[in-house]
Amino acid sequence: MKEHSDTQQLQEIYQRLLSHYGPQGWWPLYNNKTRRIEYHPGDYSFPKDKEQSFEVSVGTILTQNTRWNNVERVLYNLQHERLLTKHALHSTPEKKLALLIRPAGYFNQKAKKLKAFAAFAGEISRSNLLSLWGIGKETADSILCYAYHLPLFVVDAYTIRIFRRLGFQETTYESIQQRVMQECKGEAFFNEFHALLVELGKNVCTQRTPSCPVCPLEKACKKVGVTVAARSS
DNA sequence: TCCCAGGGGCCGA
DNA sequence: TCGGCCCATGGG
């Protein structure tokens, strides 16, 4: 019935994005051998240890409302200073940290957020993460999904924008997350789906003038709220 | 020059 | 609950 077709709708969107972009290889991690931050397409075994989980968590905080490009500079800074461990970050003065993470923007706030996370010693759970200063729904779910392999779908501004333009009824964080997680299953799916939506939102379904003619979801899209120029050009 | 980015806290209605 | 404002660097 309705549920069945909706499930097919999400699956079809996922498949179209996947065949268009390919596996995204999230979450990118620093490789000690190549000394580069690398994606690992199709390999969902990362992060592999506690340090990598911590690195991903740091990245989720740094990338709040910030381009990943800027976050990478900071991660290289922190790697160079050997600060990408819970203990090292915990024992680093907030002032010094703020200077190192400057390129990621909001550096004073993010320094405080990172310190709060590094000081946290309890169990990694959604409610515990949400109780920390600086960690909201998206960051908490990102940490759970990408740092700790929990099957959770992360909703972000891109996801909300894309769902709204597609013409879906679900346009809030909770409703979108609930629908995706009811109709789809699996850590790998949630990992990949969010990453694919980010890729689409970054390069095609952009804020101002989305590139509808080259969008892999063009046929299924209602283009709600999209300007006439973007629709026809 | 302006806009926006892989948000979240805080405040007033 | 919800909108508005603030945080800040860097690229198009």
mmCIF file of C-alpha atoms (C1' of nucleotides) in Angstrom:
data_model
loop_
_atom_site.group_PDB
_atom_site.id
_atom_site.type_symbol
_atom_site.label_atom_id
_atom_site.label_comp_id
_atom_site.label_asym_id
_atom_site.label_seq_id
_atom_site.Cartn_x
_atom_site.Cartn_y
_atom_site.Cartn_z
ATOM 1 C CA MET A 1 0.000 0.000 0.000
ATOM 2 C CA LYS A 2 1.211 3.482 0.850
ATOM 3 C CA GLU A 3 4.090 2.213 2.964
ATOM 4 C CA HIS A 4 5.197 -0.082 0.201
ATOM 5 C CA SER A 5 5.379 2.589 -2.468
ATOM 6 C CA ASP A 6 7.083 4.994 -0.056
ATOM 7 C CA THR A 7 9.722 2.405 0.654
ATOM 8 C CA GLN A 8 10.281 1.947 -3.043
ATOM 9 C CA GLN A 9 10.470 5.706 -3.420
ATOM 10 C CA LEU A 10 13.308 6.048 -0.899
ATOM 11 C CA GLN A 11 15.085 2.980 -2.254
ATOM 12 C CA GLU A 12 14.849 4.339 -5.765
ATOM 13 C CA ILE A 13 16.252 7.717 -4.716
ATOM 14 C CA TYR A 14 19.095 5.972 -2.925
ATOM 15 C CA GLN A 15 19.876 3.790 -5.934
ATOM 16 C CA ARG A 16 19.789 6.711 -8.342
ATOM 17 C CA LEU A 17 22.203 8.672 -6.163
ATOM 18 C CA LEU A 18 24.471 5.667 -5.646
ATOM 19 C CA SER A 19 24.715 4.818 -9.335
ATOM 20 C CA HIS A 20 25.256 8.483 -10.161
ATOM 21 C CA TYR A 21 27.914 9.292 -7.555
ATOM 22 C CA GLY A 22 29.157 5.902 -6.405
ATOM 23 C CA PRO A 23 30.004 5.013 -2.775
ATOM 24 C CA GLN A 24 31.202 8.093 -0.872
ATOM 25 C CA GLY A 25 33.510 6.372 1.605
ATOM 26 C CA TRP A 26 32.490 8.294 4.708
ATOM 27 C CA TRP A 27 33.755 9.178 7.247
ATOM 28 C CA PRO A 28 37.147 10.362 5.897
ATOM 29 C CA LEU A 29 40.086 9.525 8.176
ATOM 30 C CA TYR A 30 43.727 10.443 8.487
ATOM 31 C CA ASN A 31 45.994 7.740 7.069
ATOM 32 C CA ASN A 32 49.286 7.508 8.971
ATOM 33 C CA LYS A 33 51.115 5.961 6.017
ATOM 34 C CA THR A 34 50.071 8.369 3.284
ATOM 35 C CA ARG A 35 49.734 11.244 5.757
ATOM 36 C CA ARG A 36 46.561 12.269 4.010
ATOM 37 C CA ILE A 37 42.909 12.374 4.980
ATOM 38 C CA GLU A 38 41.269 9.681 2.882
ATOM 39 C CA TYR A 39 37.824 8.381 2.016
ATOM 40 C CA HIS A 40 37.276 4.613 1.807
ATOM 41 C CA PRO A 41 34.481 3.956 -0.695
ATOM 42 C CA GLY A 42 32.525 0.783 -0.124
ATOM 43 C CA ASP A 43 34.432 -0.121 3.035
ATOM 44 C CA TYR A 44 32.228 0.351 6.075
ATOM 45 C CA SER A 45 34.698 -1.130 8.553
ATOM 46 C CA PHE A 46 36.046 2.299 9.490
ATOM 47 C CA PRO A 47 36.573 3.598 12.097
ATOM 48 C CA LYS A 48 38.517 0.590 13.312
ATOM 49 C CA ASP A 49 39.653 1.664 16.783
ATOM 50 C CA LYS A 50 39.002 4.134 19.584
ATOM 51 C CA GLU A 51 41.373 6.730 18.213
ATOM 52 C CA GLN A 52 39.672 6.715 14.833
ATOM 53 C CA SER A 53 36.277 6.975 16.528
ATOM 54 C CA PHE A 54 37.540 9.984 18.427
ATOM 55 C CA GLU A 55 38.897 11.551 15.258
ATOM 56 C CA VAL A 56 35.524 11.176 13.547
ATOM 57 C CA SER A 57 33.782 12.695 16.556
ATOM 58 C CA VAL A 58 36.125 15.680 16.480
ATOM 59 C CA GLY A 59 35.343 16.080 12.785
ATOM 60 C CA THR A 60 31.595 16.106 13.394
ATOM 61 C CA ILE A 61 31.996 19.028 15.777
ATOM 62 C CA LEU A 62 34.421 20.926 13.561
ATOM 63 C CA THR A 63 32.222 20.635 10.494
ATOM 64 C CA GLN A 64 29.203 22.248 12.130
ATOM 65 C CA ASN A 65 27.973 24.791 9.582
ATOM 66 C CA THR A 66 31.404 24.692 7.960
ATOM 67 C CA ARG A 67 32.860 23.366 4.709
ATOM 68 C CA TRP A 68 34.790 20.133 5.044
ATOM 69 C CA ASN A 69 37.698 21.718 3.220
ATOM 70 C CA ASN A 70 38.247 24.036 6.175
ATOM 71 C CA VAL A 71 37.884 21.174 8.619
ATOM 72 C CA GLU A 72 40.646 19.218 6.896
ATOM 73 C CA ARG A 73 43.138 22.012 7.502
ATOM 74 C CA VAL A 74 42.300 21.853 11.184
ATOM 75 C CA LEU A 75 42.573 18.068 11.304
ATOM 76 C CA TYR A 76 46.052 18.304 9.795
ATOM 77 C CA ASN A 77 46.927 20.911 12.416
ATOM 78 C CA LEU A 78 45.682 18.691 15.215
ATOM 79 C CA GLN A 79 47.376 15.624 13.749
ATOM 80 C CA HIS A 80 50.660 17.502 13.502
ATOM 81 C CA GLU A 81 50.355 18.470 17.162
ATOM 82 C CA ARG A 82 49.369 14.893 18.080
ATOM 83 C CA LEU A 83 46.120 16.162 19.553
ATOM 84 C CA LEU A 84 43.712 13.731 17.913
ATOM 85 C CA THR A 85 43.308 11.627 21.027
ATOM 86 C CA LYS A 86 40.881 12.075 23.882
ATOM 87 C CA HIS A 87 43.631 12.355 26.459
ATOM 88 C CA ALA A 88 45.762 14.816 24.483
ATOM 89 C CA LEU A 89 42.823 17.052 23.677
ATOM 90 C CA HIS A 90 41.599 16.913 27.255
ATOM 91 C CA SER A 91 44.937 18.174 28.534
ATOM 92 C CA THR A 92 45.271 20.972 25.977
ATOM 93 C CA PRO A 93 44.388 24.510 27.075
ATOM 94 C CA GLU A 94 41.253 25.873 25.398
ATOM 95 C CA LYS A 95 43.128 28.967 24.233
ATOM 96 C CA LYS A 96 45.780 26.940 22.441
ATOM 97 C CA LEU A 97 43.130 24.718 20.894
ATOM 98 C CA ALA A 98 41.197 27.728 19.617
ATOM 99 C CA LEU A 99 44.265 28.962 17.734
ATOM 100 C CA LEU A 100 44.829 25.577 16.100
ATOM 101 C CA ILE A 101 41.245 25.196 14.930
ATOM 102 C CA ARG A 102 40.903 28.734 13.620
ATOM 103 C CA PRO A 103 40.428 27.793 9.937
ATOM 104 C CA ALA A 104 37.239 25.888 10.771
ATOM 105 C CA GLY A 105 35.474 29.043 11.937
ATOM 106 C CA TYR A 106 33.569 29.613 15.200
ATOM 107 C CA PHE A 107 36.879 28.699 16.774
ATOM 108 C CA ASN A 108 36.111 29.932 20.285
ATOM 109 C CA GLN A 109 32.841 28.041 20.464
ATOM 110 C CA LYS A 110 34.270 24.922 18.840
ATOM 111 C CA ALA A 111 37.252 24.891 21.195
ATOM 112 C CA LYS A 112 34.815 24.836 24.093
ATOM 113 C CA LYS A 113 32.751 22.117 22.405
ATOM 114 C CA LEU A 114 35.796 19.929 21.790
ATOM 115 C CA LYS A 115 36.950 20.354 25.366
ATOM 116 C CA ALA A 116 33.508 19.361 26.622
ATOM 117 C CA PHE A 117 33.515 16.258 24.449
ATOM 118 C CA ALA A 118 37.069 15.305 25.420
ATOM 119 C CA ALA A 119 36.130 15.640 29.086
ATOM 120 C CA PHE A 120 33.134 13.356 28.726
ATOM 121 C CA ALA A 121 33.818 9.957 30.266
ATOM 122 C CA GLY A 122 30.412 8.268 30.249
ATOM 123 C CA GLU A 123 28.751 5.828 27.921
ATOM 124 C CA ILE A 124 28.313 6.929 24.315
ATOM 125 C CA SER A 125 24.547 7.201 23.973
ATOM 126 C CA ARG A 126 22.289 9.680 22.220
ATOM 127 C CA SER A 127 20.946 11.169 25.449
ATOM 128 C CA ASN A 128 24.415 11.443 26.970
ATOM 129 C CA LEU A 129 25.786 13.119 23.858
ATOM 130 C CA LEU A 130 22.860 15.544 23.732
ATOM 131 C CA SER A 131 23.563 16.517 27.339
ATOM 132 C CA LEU A 132 26.994 17.841 26.317
ATOM 133 C CA TRP A 133 27.366 21.514 25.488
ATOM 134 C CA GLY A 134 27.776 21.951 21.753
ATOM 135 C CA ILE A 135 26.312 18.642 20.637
ATOM 136 C CA GLY A 136 22.837 18.785 19.113
ATOM 137 C CA LYS A 137 20.781 16.232 17.244
ATOM 138 C CA GLU A 138 22.771 16.138 14.027
ATOM 139 C CA THR A 139 26.165 15.994 15.687
ATOM 140 C CA ALA A 140 24.987 13.346 18.161
ATOM 141 C CA ASP A 141 23.581 11.175 15.376
ATOM 142 C CA SER A 142 26.696 11.713 13.259
ATOM 143 C CA ILE A 143 28.894 10.541 16.113
ATOM 144 C CA LEU A 144 26.694 7.505 16.743
ATOM 145 C CA CYS A 145 26.505 6.572 13.054
ATOM 146 C CA TYR A 146 29.942 7.447 11.700
ATOM 147 C CA ALA A 147 32.125 7.055 14.792
ATOM 148 C CA TYR A 148 30.378 4.163 16.537
ATOM 149 C CA HIS A 149 28.724 2.139 13.749
ATOM 150 C CA LEU A 150 25.189 2.530 15.060
ATOM 151 C CA PRO A 151 22.405 2.258 12.452
ATOM 152 C CA LEU A 152 21.113 5.826 12.575
ATOM 153 C CA PHE A 153 20.148 8.126 9.745
ATOM 154 C CA VAL A 154 21.645 11.602 10.047
ATOM 155 C CA VAL A 155 19.496 14.523 8.931
ATOM 156 C CA ASP A 156 21.112 17.825 8.001
ATOM 157 C CA ALA A 157 20.175 21.060 6.249
ATOM 158 C CA TYR A 158 20.798 19.448 2.842
ATOM 159 C CA THR A 159 18.503 16.545 3.667
ATOM 160 C CA ILE A 160 15.705 18.856 4.749
ATOM 161 C CA ARG A 161 16.108 21.016 1.647
ATOM 162 C CA ILE A 162 16.138 18.017 -0.690
ATOM 163 C CA PHE A 163 13.138 16.328 0.950
ATOM 164 C CA ARG A 164 11.161 19.547 0.788
ATOM 165 C CA ARG A 165 11.969 20.109 -2.879
ATOM 166 C CA LEU A 166 11.164 16.512 -3.729
ATOM 167 C CA GLY A 167 7.692 17.230 -2.383
ATOM 168 C CA PHE A 168 7.806 14.934 0.658
ATOM 169 C CA GLN A 169 5.541 15.586 3.613
ATOM 170 C CA GLU A 170 8.448 15.037 5.996
ATOM 171 C CA THR A 171 10.390 18.301 6.321
ATOM 172 C CA THR A 172 11.542 18.290 9.949
ATOM 173 C CA TYR A 173 14.494 16.525 11.547
ATOM 174 C CA GLU A 174 12.407 14.026 13.485
ATOM 175 C CA SER A 175 9.896 13.220 10.748
ATOM 176 C CA ILE A 176 12.569 12.684 8.098
ATOM 177 C CA GLN A 177 14.705 10.536 10.372
ATOM 178 C CA GLN A 178 11.696 8.513 11.452
ATOM 179 C CA ARG A 179 10.559 7.840 7.906
ATOM 180 C CA VAL A 180 13.977 6.829 6.611
ATOM 181 C CA MET A 181 14.656 4.576 9.588
ATOM 182 C CA GLN A 182 11.243 2.943 9.390
ATOM 183 C CA GLU A 183 11.473 2.199 5.701
ATOM 184 C CA CYS A 184 15.171 1.432 5.350
ATOM 185 C CA LYS A 185 17.592 -0.656 7.351
ATOM 186 C CA GLY A 186 21.275 -1.103 7.979
ATOM 187 C CA GLU A 187 24.288 0.870 9.121
ATOM 188 C CA ALA A 188 25.808 0.848 5.637
ATOM 189 C CA PHE A 189 22.614 2.189 4.068
ATOM 190 C CA PHE A 190 22.261 5.058 6.531
ATOM 191 C CA ASN A 191 25.967 5.859 6.252
ATOM 192 C CA GLU A 192 25.851 5.974 2.468
ATOM 193 C CA PHE A 193 22.454 7.633 2.072
ATOM 194 C CA HIS A 194 23.368 10.658 4.171
ATOM 195 C CA ALA A 195 26.727 11.043 2.425
ATOM 196 C CA LEU A 196 25.042 10.858 -0.988
ATOM 197 C CA LEU A 197 22.475 13.485 -0.004
ATOM 198 C CA VAL A 198 25.283 15.780 1.107
ATOM 199 C CA GLU A 199 26.994 15.321 -2.248
ATOM 200 C CA LEU A 200 23.769 16.186 -4.060
ATOM 201 C CA GLY A 201 23.052 19.148 -1.800
ATOM 202 C CA LYS A 202 26.572 20.510 -2.190
ATOM 203 C CA ASN A 203 26.891 20.315 -5.948
ATOM 204 C CA VAL A 204 23.405 20.087 -7.463
ATOM 205 C CA CYS A 205 20.527 20.842 -5.109
ATOM 206 C CA THR A 206 22.131 24.060 -3.955
ATOM 207 C CA GLN A 207 20.454 26.793 -1.984
ATOM 208 C CA ARG A 208 20.102 29.451 -4.567
ATOM 209 C CA THR A 209 19.986 28.094 -8.098
ATOM 210 C CA PRO A 210 19.914 24.298 -8.071
ATOM 211 C CA SER A 211 21.167 22.553 -11.215
ATOM 212 C CA CYS A 212 17.945 20.682 -11.856
ATOM 213 C CA PRO A 213 18.738 19.679 -15.468
ATOM 214 C CA VAL A 214 21.701 17.566 -14.341
ATOM 215 C CA CYS A 215 20.091 16.221 -11.151
ATOM 216 C CA PRO A 216 19.859 12.424 -10.920
ATOM 217 C CA LEU A 217 16.539 12.866 -9.064
ATOM 218 C CA GLU A 218 15.066 15.293 -11.561
ATOM 219 C CA LYS A 219 12.247 13.036 -12.773
ATOM 220 C CA ALA A 220 10.978 12.286 -9.269
ATOM 221 C CA CYS A 221 11.254 15.865 -8.007
ATOM 222 C CA LYS A 222 8.320 18.242 -7.430
ATOM 223 C CA LYS A 223 10.744 21.159 -7.192
ATOM 224 C CA VAL A 224 8.829 22.699 -4.301
ATOM 225 C CA GLY A 225 9.998 26.265 -3.744
ATOM 226 C CA VAL A 226 12.522 26.156 -6.573
ATOM 227 C CA THR A 227 12.651 29.328 -8.631
ATOM 228 C CA VAL A 228 11.338 29.335 -12.185
ATOM 229 C CA ALA A 229 14.772 30.116 -13.564
ATOM 230 C CA ALA A 230 16.282 27.044 -11.959
ATOM 231 C CA ARG A 231 13.353 24.845 -13.040
ATOM 232 C CA SER A 232 13.499 25.710 -16.704
ATOM 233 C CA SER A 233 17.151 26.443 -17.368
ATOM 234 C "C1'" DT B 1 30.654 42.448 -2.267
ATOM 235 C "C1'" DC B 2 27.599 39.087 -1.018
ATOM 236 C "C1'" DC B 3 26.368 34.477 -0.067
ATOM 237 C "C1'" DC B 4 26.867 30.167 1.959
ATOM 238 C "C1'" DA B 5 28.832 26.245 4.360
ATOM 239 C "C1'" DG B 6 28.223 18.309 6.335
ATOM 240 C "C1'" DG B 7 24.819 23.446 13.580
ATOM 241 C "C1'" DG B 8 23.983 24.717 18.148
ATOM 242 C "C1'" DG B 9 23.062 27.781 22.109
ATOM 243 C "C1'" DC B 10 20.299 31.279 23.716
ATOM 244 C "C1'" DC B 11 16.530 34.403 24.111
ATOM 245 C "C1'" DG B 12 12.020 36.436 23.618
ATOM 246 C "C1'" DA B 13 7.277 35.906 21.905
ATOM 247 C "C1'" DT C 1 7.654 25.251 20.203
ATOM 248 C "C1'" DC C 2 9.579 28.602 17.006
ATOM 249 C "C1'" DG C 3 11.921 32.455 14.800
ATOM 250 C "C1'" DG C 4 15.867 35.477 15.104
ATOM 251 C "C1'" DC C 5 20.439 36.327 16.328
ATOM 252 C "C1'" DC C 6 25.193 35.185 17.284
ATOM 253 C "C1'" DC C 7 29.317 32.660 16.450
ATOM 254 C "C1'" DA C 8 33.839 33.142 12.120
ATOM 255 C "C1'" DT C 9 36.836 31.449 8.452
ATOM 256 C "C1'" DG C 10 37.320 30.641 3.533
ATOM 257 C "C1'" DG C 11 35.791 29.850 -1.249
ATOM 258 C "C1'" DG C 12 32.777 30.913 -5.186
#
